[in-house]
Every structure is written in structure tokens, then in C-alpha cells.
Tab-separated table of C-alpha atoms and ligand atoms in Angstrom:
chain	number	residue	atom	x	y	z
A	198	MET	CA	0.359	-0.497	-0.299
A	199	ALA	CA	1.192	3.825	-1.222
A	200	SER	CA	2.516	5.834	2.590
A	201	ARG	CA	3.730	8.762	2.994
A	202	ARG	CA	7.326	8.328	1.546
A	203	SER	CA	5.752	6.552	-1.171
A	204	PHE	CA	4.568	9.500	-1.263
A	205	LEU	CA	7.265	12.078	-1.845
A	206	LYS	CA	9.187	9.418	-3.694
A	207	THR	CA	5.829	9.690	-6.301
A	208	ALA	CA	6.507	13.851	-6.627
A	209	LEU	CA	10.248	13.473	-7.713
A	210	VAL	CA	9.032	10.860	-10.278
A	211	THR	CA	6.212	13.683	-11.454
A	212	SER	CA	8.349	16.507	-10.420
A	213	SER	CA	9.164	18.454	-13.785
A	214	ALA	CA	4.862	17.908	-15.115
A	215	ALA	CA	4.020	19.866	-11.436
A	216	VAL	CA	2.239	23.314	-11.237
A	217	ILE	CA	3.258	23.286	-7.763
A	218	SER	CA	6.161	20.947	-6.055
A	219	PRO	CA	4.547	18.321	-3.891
A	220	VAL	CA	5.983	18.703	-0.682
A	221	ASP	CA	6.772	16.357	2.244
A	222	LEU	CA	3.921	16.569	4.186
A	223	MET	CA	5.731	16.050	7.365
A	224	ALA	CA	8.088	18.845	6.855
A	225	MET	CA	6.120	21.193	6.433
A	226	ILE	CA	4.919	21.352	10.301
A	227	PRO	CA	7.386	23.160	12.172
A	228	ARG	CA	8.074	21.413	15.343
A	229	LEU	CA	6.824	23.236	17.799
A	230	GLY	CA	7.988	20.593	20.738
A	231	GLY	CA	11.373	20.622	22.722
A	232	SER	CA	10.903	24.165	24.835
A	233	GLU	CA	8.460	24.707	28.159
A	234	MET	CA	5.087	25.638	27.752
A	235	THR	CA	5.885	29.132	29.310
A	236	PRO	CA	3.453	32.637	28.044
A	237	GLU	CA	6.492	33.395	25.825
A	238	TRP	CA	6.120	30.229	24.498
A	239	VAL	CA	2.797	30.306	24.573
A	240	LEU	CA	2.205	33.026	22.154
A	241	ASN	CA	4.964	31.777	19.561
A	242	ALA	CA	2.493	28.403	18.797
A	243	ARG	CA	-0.268	31.392	18.372
A	244	LYS	CA	1.078	32.825	16.016
A	245	GLN	CA	0.841	30.127	14.185
A	246	ILE	CA	-2.802	30.547	14.622
A	247	PRO	CA	-4.648	33.440	12.867
A	248	ALA	CA	-7.864	34.039	14.362
A	249	THR	CA	-6.542	33.611	18.278
A	250	ARG	CA	-4.895	37.366	17.691
A	251	ASP	CA	-8.563	37.534	19.712
A	252	ARG	CA	-9.146	35.757	23.252
A	253	PHE	CA	-10.512	33.187	21.495
A	254	PHE	CA	-12.220	30.438	23.333
A	255	GLN	CA	-14.673	28.511	21.577
A	256	THR	CA	-12.610	25.010	20.472
A	257	ALA	CA	-15.286	23.753	21.737
A	258	GLY	CA	-17.726	25.666	19.225
A	259	ILE	CA	-14.872	25.312	15.363
A	260	ALA	CA	-11.248	25.596	16.414
A	261	PRO	CA	-9.040	27.244	13.659
A	262	SER	CA	-6.198	25.757	12.225
A	263	PRO	CA	-2.102	26.158	12.489
A	264	THR	CA	-2.004	27.699	9.606
A	265	PRO	CA	0.797	24.885	8.612
A	266	VAL	CA	-2.352	22.909	8.570
A	267	LEU	CA	-4.204	24.884	5.725
A	268	ASP	CA	-0.585	24.457	3.831
A	269	VAL	CA	-0.952	21.277	3.636
A	270	VAL	CA	-4.798	21.034	2.376
A	271	SER	CA	-4.054	23.591	-0.491
A	272	LYS	CA	-1.281	22.247	-1.573
A	273	VAL	CA	-2.264	17.910	-1.559
A	274	LEU	CA	-5.308	19.541	-3.753
A	275	HIS	CA	-2.684	21.593	-6.153
A	276	TYR	CA	-0.860	18.431	-5.817
A	277	GLN	CA	-3.851	16.095	-6.427
A	278	ASN	CA	-5.433	18.854	-9.142
A	279	GLN	CA	-2.909	17.681	-12.329
A	280	GLY	CA	-4.814	15.198	-12.231
A	281	PRO	CA	-6.567	13.554	-10.436
A	282	VAL	CA	-6.434	10.227	-11.101
A	283	HIS	CA	-2.921	9.866	-13.071
A	284	PRO	CA	-1.434	7.023	-12.258
A	285	ASP	CA	1.918	9.028	-11.238
A	286	ILE	CA	-0.738	11.553	-8.585
A	287	TYR	CA	-2.978	9.309	-7.439
A	288	PRO	CA	-2.259	6.320	-5.526
A	289	SER	CA	0.315	8.566	-3.430
A	290	VAL	CA	-2.265	11.135	-2.872
A	291	ALA	CA	-5.370	8.001	-1.327
A	292	ALA	CA	-2.688	7.044	-0.072
A	293	THR	CA	-3.699	9.739	2.747
A	294	GLU	CA	-6.826	7.629	4.072
A	295	PRO	CA	-4.943	4.288	5.429
A	296	ASP	CA	-2.034	6.977	7.251
A	297	LEU	CA	-4.891	8.864	8.241
A	298	ARG	CA	-7.031	5.681	9.710
A	299	THR	CA	-3.179	4.473	11.429
A	300	HIS	CA	-2.362	8.156	13.111
A	301	PHE	CA	-5.646	8.296	14.811
A	302	GLY	CA	-6.057	4.923	15.891
A	303	ALA	CA	-1.968	5.037	17.403
A	304	LEU	CA	-3.215	7.719	19.159
A	305	PHE	CA	-6.421	6.930	20.916
A	306	GLY	CA	-6.267	3.606	20.934
A	307	ALA	CA	-7.402	1.529	18.292
A	308	HIS	CA	-6.201	-0.266	15.906
A	309	ALA	CA	-6.614	1.203	11.532
A	310	HIS	CA	-8.926	-1.143	10.565
A	311	GLU	CA	-11.327	-0.564	13.762
A	312	ILE	CA	-11.119	3.092	12.253
A	313	ALA	CA	-13.803	4.884	9.517
A	314	LEU	CA	-12.820	8.299	8.327
A	315	THR	CA	-15.728	10.420	8.291
A	316	HIS	CA	-16.588	14.311	7.799
A	317	SER	CA	-17.671	14.985	11.078
A	318	THR	CA	-19.669	13.829	14.117
A	319	SER	CA	-22.068	13.899	12.843
A	320	GLU	CA	-21.859	11.592	10.193
A	321	GLY	CA	-19.887	8.721	13.180
A	322	ILE	CA	-23.159	9.537	14.928
A	323	ASN	CA	-25.741	8.651	11.948
A	324	ILE	CA	-23.624	5.092	11.506
A	325	ALA	CA	-24.044	4.428	14.781
A	326	SER	CA	-28.440	5.521	14.897
A	327	TRP	CA	-28.531	3.425	11.780
A	328	SER	CA	-26.289	0.508	13.063
A	329	ARG	CA	-29.517	-2.066	14.181
A	330	ASN	CA	-33.142	-2.201	12.675
A	331	TRP	CA	-34.898	-0.756	14.585
A	332	ASP	CA	-38.990	-2.368	15.717
A	333	LYS	CA	-41.262	-0.377	17.486
A	334	ASP	CA	-40.246	-1.142	21.075
A	335	ASP	CA	-36.420	-0.893	21.505
A	336	GLU	CA	-35.886	1.981	23.886
A	337	VAL	CA	-32.713	4.234	23.263
A	338	ILE	CA	-30.698	6.467	25.911
A	339	ILE	CA	-29.418	9.806	25.593
A	340	SER	CA	-28.648	12.635	27.916
A	341	ASN	CA	-29.949	15.528	29.475
A	342	GLN	CA	-27.183	17.413	28.133
A	343	GLU	CA	-26.441	16.522	25.030
A	344	HIS	CA	-25.754	18.382	21.720
A	345	PRO	CA	-28.541	18.154	19.197
A	346	ALA	CA	-26.495	15.824	16.630
A	347	ASN	CA	-27.291	13.392	19.267
A	348	THR	CA	-30.669	14.033	20.364
A	349	ILE	CA	-32.321	14.740	16.703
A	350	PRO	CA	-30.804	11.275	14.676
A	351	TRP	CA	-32.113	9.689	18.077
A	352	TYR	CA	-35.951	11.762	17.227
A	353	ASN	CA	-35.598	10.468	13.522
A	354	LEU	CA	-36.055	6.877	15.251
A	355	ALA	CA	-38.709	7.865	17.172
A	356	THR	CA	-40.185	9.705	13.916
A	357	ARG	CA	-39.863	6.683	11.324
A	358	PHE	CA	-40.079	3.400	13.316
A	359	GLY	CA	-41.956	4.076	17.004
A	360	VAL	CA	-38.520	4.192	19.104
A	361	THR	CA	-38.496	5.644	22.476
A	362	VAL	CA	-35.558	8.281	23.701
A	363	ARG	CA	-34.558	9.036	27.924
A	364	ARG	CA	-32.318	11.068	29.033
A	365	ALA	CA	-30.225	9.948	31.634
A	366	ASP	CA	-29.262	12.542	33.905
A	367	LEU	CA	-25.796	13.528	33.231
A	368	THR	CA	-26.113	17.151	35.384
A	369	THR	CA	-23.233	18.087	37.018
A	370	GLY	CA	-22.466	16.055	40.726
A	371	THR	CA	-24.656	12.387	39.258
A	372	ASN	CA	-23.603	9.105	39.097
A	373	LEU	CA	-23.266	7.763	35.671
A	374	MET	CA	-24.580	3.577	36.585
A	375	ASP	CA	-27.522	5.555	37.957
A	376	ALA	CA	-28.481	7.501	35.931
A	377	VAL	CA	-29.076	4.923	33.488
A	378	ARG	CA	-29.560	2.819	35.868
A	379	ALA	CA	-32.437	4.348	36.650
A	380	VAL	CA	-34.109	5.118	32.455
A	381	ALA	CA	-32.639	1.518	31.703
A	382	SER	CA	-35.115	-1.363	30.861
A	383	THR	CA	-35.118	-4.556	28.886
A	384	ARG	CA	-36.276	-3.305	25.601
A	385	THR	CA	-32.922	-0.741	25.812
A	386	LYS	CA	-30.728	-1.030	22.822
A	387	PHE	CA	-28.347	1.868	22.993
A	388	VAL	CA	-27.099	4.222	24.678
A	389	SER	CA	-25.340	7.311	22.818
A	390	ILE	CA	-23.899	9.953	25.531
A	391	PRO	CA	-21.226	12.343	24.867
A	392	HIS	CA	-17.181	11.750	25.694
A	393	VAL	CA	-17.874	15.185	27.149
A	394	SER	CA	-21.142	17.573	27.516
A	395	ARG	CA	-21.253	20.730	25.269
A	396	ASN	CA	-24.057	22.385	27.979
A	397	ASN	CA	-22.154	21.643	31.303
A	398	GLY	CA	-18.410	19.911	30.660
A	399	ARG	CA	-18.820	16.615	32.506
A	400	ARG	CA	-16.352	14.181	31.208
A	401	ILE	CA	-17.063	11.452	31.805
A	402	THR	CA	-13.945	8.908	33.567
A	403	ASP	CA	-12.338	5.794	32.152
A	404	GLU	CA	-13.285	4.337	35.349
A	405	GLU	CA	-16.960	5.584	35.004
A	406	SER	CA	-17.157	4.467	31.005
A	407	ALA	CA	-15.845	1.200	31.221
A	408	THR	CA	-18.262	0.560	34.140
A	409	LEU	CA	-20.692	1.570	32.715
A	410	ALA	CA	-20.112	-0.535	29.112
A	411	ALA	CA	-18.808	-3.539	30.458
A	412	TRP	CA	-22.851	-3.942	32.710
A	413	LEU	CA	-24.297	-2.823	28.676
A	414	ARG	CA	-22.879	-6.016	27.079
A	415	GLU	CA	-23.483	-8.125	29.913
A	416	ARG	CA	-27.538	-7.099	27.940
A	417	ASP	CA	-26.154	-6.680	24.491
A	418	ILE	CA	-26.811	-3.252	25.061
A	419	ARG	CA	-25.402	-1.127	22.726
A	420	PHE	CA	-22.555	1.278	23.925
A	421	HIS	CA	-21.531	4.678	20.994
A	422	LEU	CA	-19.895	7.676	23.266
A	423	ASP	CA	-20.156	10.934	21.209
A	424	GLY	CA	-16.251	12.308	21.673
A	425	ALA	CA	-16.630	15.888	19.768
A	426	GLN	CA	-15.231	17.402	22.570
A	427	GLY	CA	-12.742	14.856	23.643
A	428	PRO	CA	-9.827	13.826	21.711
A	429	GLY	CA	-7.470	16.582	22.249
A	430	CYS	CA	-9.403	18.183	24.766
A	431	VAL	CA	-9.696	15.268	27.161
A	432	PRO	CA	-7.667	11.649	27.420
A	433	VAL	CA	-8.870	8.738	25.250
A	434	ASP	CA	-8.116	5.764	25.073
A	435	PHE	CA	-11.121	3.369	23.355
A	436	ARG	CA	-9.644	0.385	24.553
A	437	LEU	CA	-10.023	2.342	28.105
A	438	LEU	CA	-13.349	3.688	27.716
A	439	GLY	CA	-14.350	0.406	27.161
A	440	CYS	CA	-16.832	0.969	24.547
A	441	ASP	CA	-18.559	-0.444	21.129
A	442	TYR	CA	-18.573	3.084	19.502
A	443	TYR	CA	-16.584	6.509	19.151
A	444	SER	CA	-17.619	9.312	17.317
A	445	ALA	CA	-15.255	12.546	16.667
A	446	CYS	CA	-14.352	15.106	14.547
A	447	GLY	CA	-11.207	17.045	13.407
A	448	HIS	CA	-12.533	20.214	13.612
A	449	LYS	CA	-11.972	20.861	17.403
A	450	TRP	CA	-10.176	20.770	19.467
A	451	LEU	CA	-7.385	18.681	17.665
A	452	LEU	CA	-7.656	22.064	15.104
A	453	GLY	CA	-8.448	20.065	11.490
A	454	PRO	CA	-9.617	21.303	8.931
A	455	LYS	CA	-12.928	22.437	9.024
A	456	GLY	CA	-15.199	18.842	8.234
A	457	THR	CA	-13.255	15.902	8.731
A	458	GLY	CA	-13.515	13.077	11.854
A	459	ALA	CA	-13.058	9.662	12.403
A	460	PHE	CA	-14.888	7.221	14.131
A	461	PHE	CA	-14.483	4.038	15.719
A	462	CYS	CA	-15.831	0.839	15.624
A	463	HIS	CA	-14.809	-2.670	17.767
A	464	GLU	CA	-13.670	-4.842	15.990
A	465	ASP	CA	-16.008	-7.297	18.019
A	466	VAL	CA	-19.055	-5.800	16.842
A	467	LEU	CA	-18.291	-4.451	13.511
A	468	ASP	CA	-20.157	-7.562	11.946
A	469	ARG	CA	-23.321	-6.799	13.679
A	470	THR	CA	-23.042	-3.178	12.901
A	471	GLU	CA	-25.289	-2.766	10.180
A	472	MET	CA	-24.461	-0.793	7.053
A	473	SER	CA	-27.551	2.064	6.480
A	474	TRP	CA	-25.339	4.052	3.037
A	475	THR	CA	-22.589	2.099	0.954
A	476	GLY	CA	-21.659	2.804	-2.372
A	477	SER	CA	-17.775	2.164	-3.967
A	478	HIS	CA	-15.595	1.434	-2.115
A	479	SER	CA	-17.562	0.049	0.285
A	480	THR	CA	-17.393	-3.357	-1.141
A	481	LEU	CA	-13.807	-5.988	-1.586
A	482	SER	CA	-15.617	-6.668	-4.860
A	483	TYR	CA	-19.837	-7.268	-5.968
A	484	ASP	CA	-21.286	-8.471	-9.012
A	485	GLN	CA	-23.985	-7.762	-11.168
A	486	GLU	CA	-25.907	-10.540	-9.948
A	487	GLY	CA	-26.455	-8.889	-6.707
A	488	GLY	CA	-23.908	-10.249	-5.078
A	489	TYR	CA	-21.223	-8.536	-3.205
A	490	GLU	CA	-18.653	-8.240	-0.299
A	491	LEU	CA	-18.031	-6.083	2.305
A	492	ILE	CA	-14.192	-5.024	3.255
A	493	PRO	CA	-14.288	-6.852	6.519
A	494	GLU	CA	-13.100	-3.020	8.384
A	495	ALA	CA	-14.709	0.039	9.659
A	496	ARG	CA	-13.975	1.757	6.402
A	497	ARG	CA	-16.821	0.277	4.938
A	498	PHE	CA	-18.069	3.243	6.172
A	499	GLU	CA	-16.562	4.925	3.472
A	500	PHE	CA	-17.993	5.302	0.530
A	501	GLY	CA	-17.977	7.845	-2.708
A	502	THR	CA	-15.190	10.596	-4.235
A	503	ARG	CA	-14.276	12.079	-0.691
A	504	ALA	CA	-12.010	14.893	0.642
A	505	LEU	CA	-8.318	13.371	0.257
A	506	ALA	CA	-6.450	16.802	1.118
A	507	THR	CA	-8.909	17.686	3.727
A	508	PHE	CA	-8.319	14.555	4.558
A	509	ALA	CA	-4.186	15.460	4.632
A	510	GLY	CA	-4.541	18.600	6.196
A	511	PHE	CA	-6.198	16.390	10.019
A	512	ASP	CA	-3.428	14.295	9.871
A	513	ALA	CA	-1.184	17.149	8.924
A	514	ALA	CA	-3.461	18.512	12.848
A	515	LEU	CA	-2.005	15.189	14.471
A	516	SER	CA	0.466	15.660	13.871
A	517	TRP	CA	1.347	19.400	14.863
A	518	MET	CA	-0.814	18.020	18.218
A	519	GLU	CA	2.228	15.543	18.634
A	520	SER	CA	5.517	17.974	17.852
A	521	ILE	CA	4.251	20.115	20.900
A	522	GLY	CA	2.985	17.528	22.985
A	523	MET	CA	-0.440	15.512	23.818
A	524	ASP	CA	0.187	14.635	27.306
A	525	ARG	CA	1.558	18.828	27.568
A	526	ILE	CA	-0.860	19.930	25.649
A	527	LEU	CA	-3.924	17.875	28.647
A	528	LYS	CA	-1.983	18.708	30.815
A	529	ARG	CA	-1.433	23.063	30.455
A	530	VAL	CA	-5.508	22.950	29.389
A	531	ASP	CA	-6.092	21.271	33.046
A	532	GLU	CA	-3.291	23.889	34.921
A	533	LEU	CA	-5.202	26.368	32.570
A	534	VAL	CA	-9.230	25.721	33.615
A	535	THR	CA	-8.551	24.593	36.954
A	536	TYR	CA	-6.831	28.288	37.308
A	537	ALA	CA	-9.946	29.526	35.746
A	538	GLU	CA	-11.760	27.886	38.460
A	539	GLU	CA	-10.608	28.649	41.280
A	540	SER	CA	-10.058	32.613	40.217
A	541	TRP	CA	-13.843	32.597	39.490
A	542	GLN	CA	-14.650	30.920	42.642
A	543	GLU	CA	-12.343	33.495	44.572
A	544	ARG	CA	-13.971	35.720	42.925
A	545	GLY	CA	-17.338	34.798	44.824
A	546	HIS	CA	-19.230	33.097	42.015
A	547	THR	CA	-19.291	29.109	40.504
A	548	ILE	CA	-19.262	27.147	38.091
A	549	THR	CA	-21.251	24.709	36.638
A	550	SER	CA	-18.841	22.115	35.214
A	551	PRO	CA	-17.539	19.320	37.197
A	552	ILE	CA	-14.620	20.140	39.486
A	553	GLY	CA	-12.252	17.703	39.663
A	554	GLU	CA	-11.441	14.921	37.742
A	555	ALA	CA	-14.819	14.769	35.475
A	556	ARG	CA	-13.817	18.193	34.570
A	557	SER	CA	-12.770	18.586	31.151
A	558	GLY	CA	-11.296	21.835	28.360
A	559	VAL	CA	-14.974	22.894	28.697
A	560	LEU	CA	-15.575	25.069	31.518
A	561	VAL	CA	-18.383	26.086	32.389
A	562	ILE	CA	-19.742	29.340	34.938
A	563	ARG	CA	-22.345	30.294	36.054
A	564	LEU	CA	-22.975	34.368	35.839
A	565	PRO	CA	-23.811	36.123	38.710
A	566	GLU	CA	-27.404	38.414	38.254
A	567	PRO	CA	-28.715	39.507	36.894
A	568	LEU	CA	-26.576	38.049	34.166
A	569	THR	CA	-27.477	35.922	30.848
A	570	GLY	CA	-25.159	34.309	28.713
A	571	TRP	CA	-26.602	35.763	25.280
A	572	GLN	CA	-25.868	38.803	26.690
A	573	VAL	CA	-23.229	38.342	28.027
A	574	TYR	CA	-21.488	36.470	25.099
A	575	GLU	CA	-22.402	39.510	22.731
A	576	SER	CA	-21.061	42.112	25.003
A	577	LEU	CA	-18.060	39.350	25.517
A	578	ARG	CA	-17.833	39.940	21.711
A	579	SER	CA	-18.459	43.328	20.746
A	580	GLU	CA	-16.711	45.102	23.725
A	581	ALA	CA	-13.771	43.414	24.771
A	582	SER	CA	-12.343	40.638	22.031
A	583	SER	CA	-13.335	37.763	23.430
A	584	PHE	CA	-15.292	35.106	22.691
A	585	THR	CA	-17.269	32.376	24.652
A	586	SER	CA	-19.666	30.317	23.948
A	587	PRO	CA	-23.918	30.350	25.661
A	588	VAL	CA	-25.158	27.026	26.329
A	589	ASP	CA	-29.143	25.425	27.820
A	590	GLY	CA	-28.477	26.725	30.567
A	591	PRO	CA	-29.862	30.399	30.264
A	592	ARG	CA	-27.519	31.471	33.247
A	593	ASP	CA	-24.189	29.811	31.630
A	594	LEU	CA	-20.683	30.760	30.182
A	595	ARG	CA	-19.497	27.907	28.324
A	596	ILE	CA	-15.819	28.659	28.339
A	597	ALA	CA	-13.828	26.418	26.036
A	598	ILE	CA	-10.209	26.226	26.774
A	599	HIS	CA	-7.390	25.482	24.727
A	600	PHE	CA	-2.837	24.928	25.677
A	601	ILE	CA	-3.339	28.719	23.272
A	602	ASN	CA	-5.195	30.616	25.853
A	603	THR	CA	-3.644	32.196	28.616
A	604	ARG	CA	-4.115	33.106	31.744
A	605	SER	CA	-4.013	36.895	31.349
A	606	GLU	CA	-6.641	36.681	28.797
A	607	ILE	CA	-8.335	34.306	31.571
A	608	ASP	CA	-8.601	37.485	34.350
A	609	ALA	CA	-9.106	40.045	31.320
A	610	THR	CA	-12.182	37.949	30.418
A	611	PHE	CA	-13.894	37.869	33.940
A	612	ASN	CA	-13.150	41.283	34.855
A	613	ALA	CA	-15.130	42.451	31.643
A	614	ILE	CA	-17.452	40.043	32.457
A	615	GLU	CA	-17.732	41.934	36.338
A	616	SER	CA	-17.761	45.225	34.357
A	617	LEU	CA	-21.005	43.801	32.813
A	618	LEU	CA	-22.762	43.929	36.284
B	192	LIG	C1	-20.700	17.449	21.971
B	192	LIG	C2	-20.682	17.795	20.427
B	192	LIG	N1	-21.649	16.249	20.000
B	192	LIG	C3	-21.207	16.768	18.704
B	192	LIG	C4	-21.255	18.497	17.798
B	192	LIG	C5	-22.128	18.178	16.562
B	192	LIG	O1	-19.963	17.827	15.553
B	192	LIG	P1	-19.792	18.160	13.799
B	192	LIG	O2	-20.118	19.027	13.991
B	192	LIG	O3	-18.873	17.292	15.164
B	192	LIG	O4	-20.976	17.500	13.758
B	192	LIG	C6	-21.050	18.643	18.786
B	192	LIG	C7	-20.662	20.089	17.768
B	192	LIG	O5	-19.711	21.403	19.074
B	192	LIG	C8	-20.690	18.339	19.733
B	192	LIG	O6	-20.469	20.281	20.705
């Protein structure tokens, strides 16, 4: 199978015909590691992410990508465009997908054959939600802390097949097992909850997830985690989480190009996972008489012509993050969130998101009366160049803190909120 190395080799072979010289993708990614994460170092890293000239606390929405990542997308797109099906060009560009599956899987605890590349978290959630033949007596458990992406697909099943959707109470401080048991029944067929909630920032810990997974497996209930806010924000290891399925995206905490994602399907459940959408590239073979054989890997969920240059950018974003060090990134996120929690509490206010092990980079603060989330979000945006997000709770405000943020911009944002009182 072609690899990045062969991409380079091919690039040299075809360079005389090339309009744009093909590049070594990895060489385009500045190596940022090695130094202490001092404030100066962070500001230097931020120079590669133009949107962070503002106080950018919206990584949980859509994150900006580092410029070198976008450069990779552009270069690969131009390179591919010189001959999209040319035998010298196509195989090396097509190698982007196996490379990325391997890279993503290795970072988050999966085999490459358990990864399907998608264009969003929502695409993964839909693969999961359409993975069985639903019956009108079936029940699904989601939570009361969802993004619409993990709500609407299940409502759709309710409309199409009469499936009942129940909600576990994942308000900060509840016990996960108690919350699921309270709404589970002998009819429950599926549990789909956020690994990290976009709404109250609650992270399901590895231990909680593994305990729930074992309990569900004994009852033949399938378990999916919505991981839009997972990779790059909190530690993620699919094996430790124990879930059957996990839907992630590249365009939030991993700083990848918009329209990138990955779906994890545990190898043990692949053959019991029904496919609802399929097409060319999903099969090993097919004939004109109705016969076909699916690829025995999660990539059977991929089909059609795909955004290869964008996936190359996703791969580059992973490398950019790794050049800093995933562990260092997560450590800094945790330190900054802890700093922000303490600082907000010292000012006499409260935190909506969990404090302690269940915390994540998704910090949600409770605003003092009479402020509302929407009002503060608007004022910060227009008057303080500070970009935050309103969430479901009318008096809550989400401040998504990534490693590129600084203590001083947290202080400035809190000062700006207090000046509204
Ligand atoms: C928890 C959660 N799930 C799903 C989504 C949707 O993600 P995507 O746009 O990648 O489909 C989001 C987006 O904010 C989210 O926060």
C-alpha cells in the first residue's frame, strides 16, 4: 500500500510535470516541541493560528487551524488537481486515508481497521444510530446534556420506527450508573451519551465508562460515545473507555480542517453493525447479479469520492499537536481550567461544570444575577474581543480553554464580565 514515503518518491518522479512542487507533508509542519510551555512559547505557537489574536475561547464550537495545516490542504489539493486519476499522482494522494486511519488509531487506542474517516462527528453518530434494524418497542438512552447532533438522529428513529428516547440525568454531580439504570429497561437497545458534554463540560471518566460498558455488554446493549469534545481536550483511549463506537471530529480540539472526523467501531461488533449507507469503496468485490462482499474493516462505512486533501490536513493537525506533545497539551489545559475555576470562585461566583476528575477543557461558569449567557456572550464579543459561547442553562457561559489560551486573557475576560454588573 502506498504511504507518505511513496508520496515523496512519486513526487520526485513527477516533479517535472508538476505545477506546484509536491511537498513532504511532515516537513511542512514546524516542530514546536522541546521547550517549556512558557507564556512566550505559547504566544509563539499562537502566531501560527491567526484567529487567536483575539481571546478565543470557542474551541468547543469550531476551532481555527494552524496555518501550516491549511498549507498542507492547499498543497495537496493543487497536487491532486494536476491529474486526479493519473497513475503517478492518484495512489500517493489516496495513501492519505490509510495513513490517517493508522495515525488516528495509534493516538487514541484503536487498530487502523477499527477507524472509518468521516467528515464530522454527526456523520459518526448517524453510522451508529442506523446500525441496527429498529423495532417500535426499542428504547434508546441519551442524556439531558446533549448537543443536537446526538439528539436529532434519535428523534428521527422515533419518527421513522416508533423508537422511544429516554434521557439519563448527567447534570454535574450525578452518578453515571445510577443515571443510566434509572431509565434503562429490558427494551433498551442502545446508549449514546457525550464523552464530554458541550453543555456542562462533564467528562465521563475511563472508569465510569468501562463500568457502564461492562454492564451494557452483559445486557447486549450497544454503547456509543459522542466524542466531539474528546480528542485533544481530554485523554482518550477507546480501549480504556470500553465503548463499542466513538464519534470524533478533527475541527475542534485537534485544530484540524473543517469537515474532518473519525468513527471508531470496535472490531468485535463490526459484523453486528448494520450498514445503512454504502457505495463504491465499501466492498472487496461485487457482481452484476446482486452479490457483494463488504470490506472486513470499519472503512466499509466510507464510500464515494472523498476530501483527500482535507484528510491530509487532518493528519497534519495531529502531527502539529504531537510535535508539542499530546500529554503536555492536556496537562496545560487542566492547569488553565483549574486556574480559571479558582479565580472565578475567588471572585465569589460558582462553576456549573464539574471540578475534579470529571473536568475537561469545557469550562462552564454560572453568571451572577442578572446576567444571562446570551447577553454576556454578545457583550464580550463586541466590546472585549473575547469569544465565548452561550449554552442551554440561561445563566451559564461556556469558556472553552485550550493550551493556546493564557491566564491573562482568562483574567481579562472575567474582569469584563464583572464590569457588566
Ligand atoms: C458534543 C457534540 N456532539 C456533536 C457535535 C457536532 O459536531 P460536528 O459538527 O463535528 O458534527 C458537537 C458540536 O459542537 C458537540 O459539541
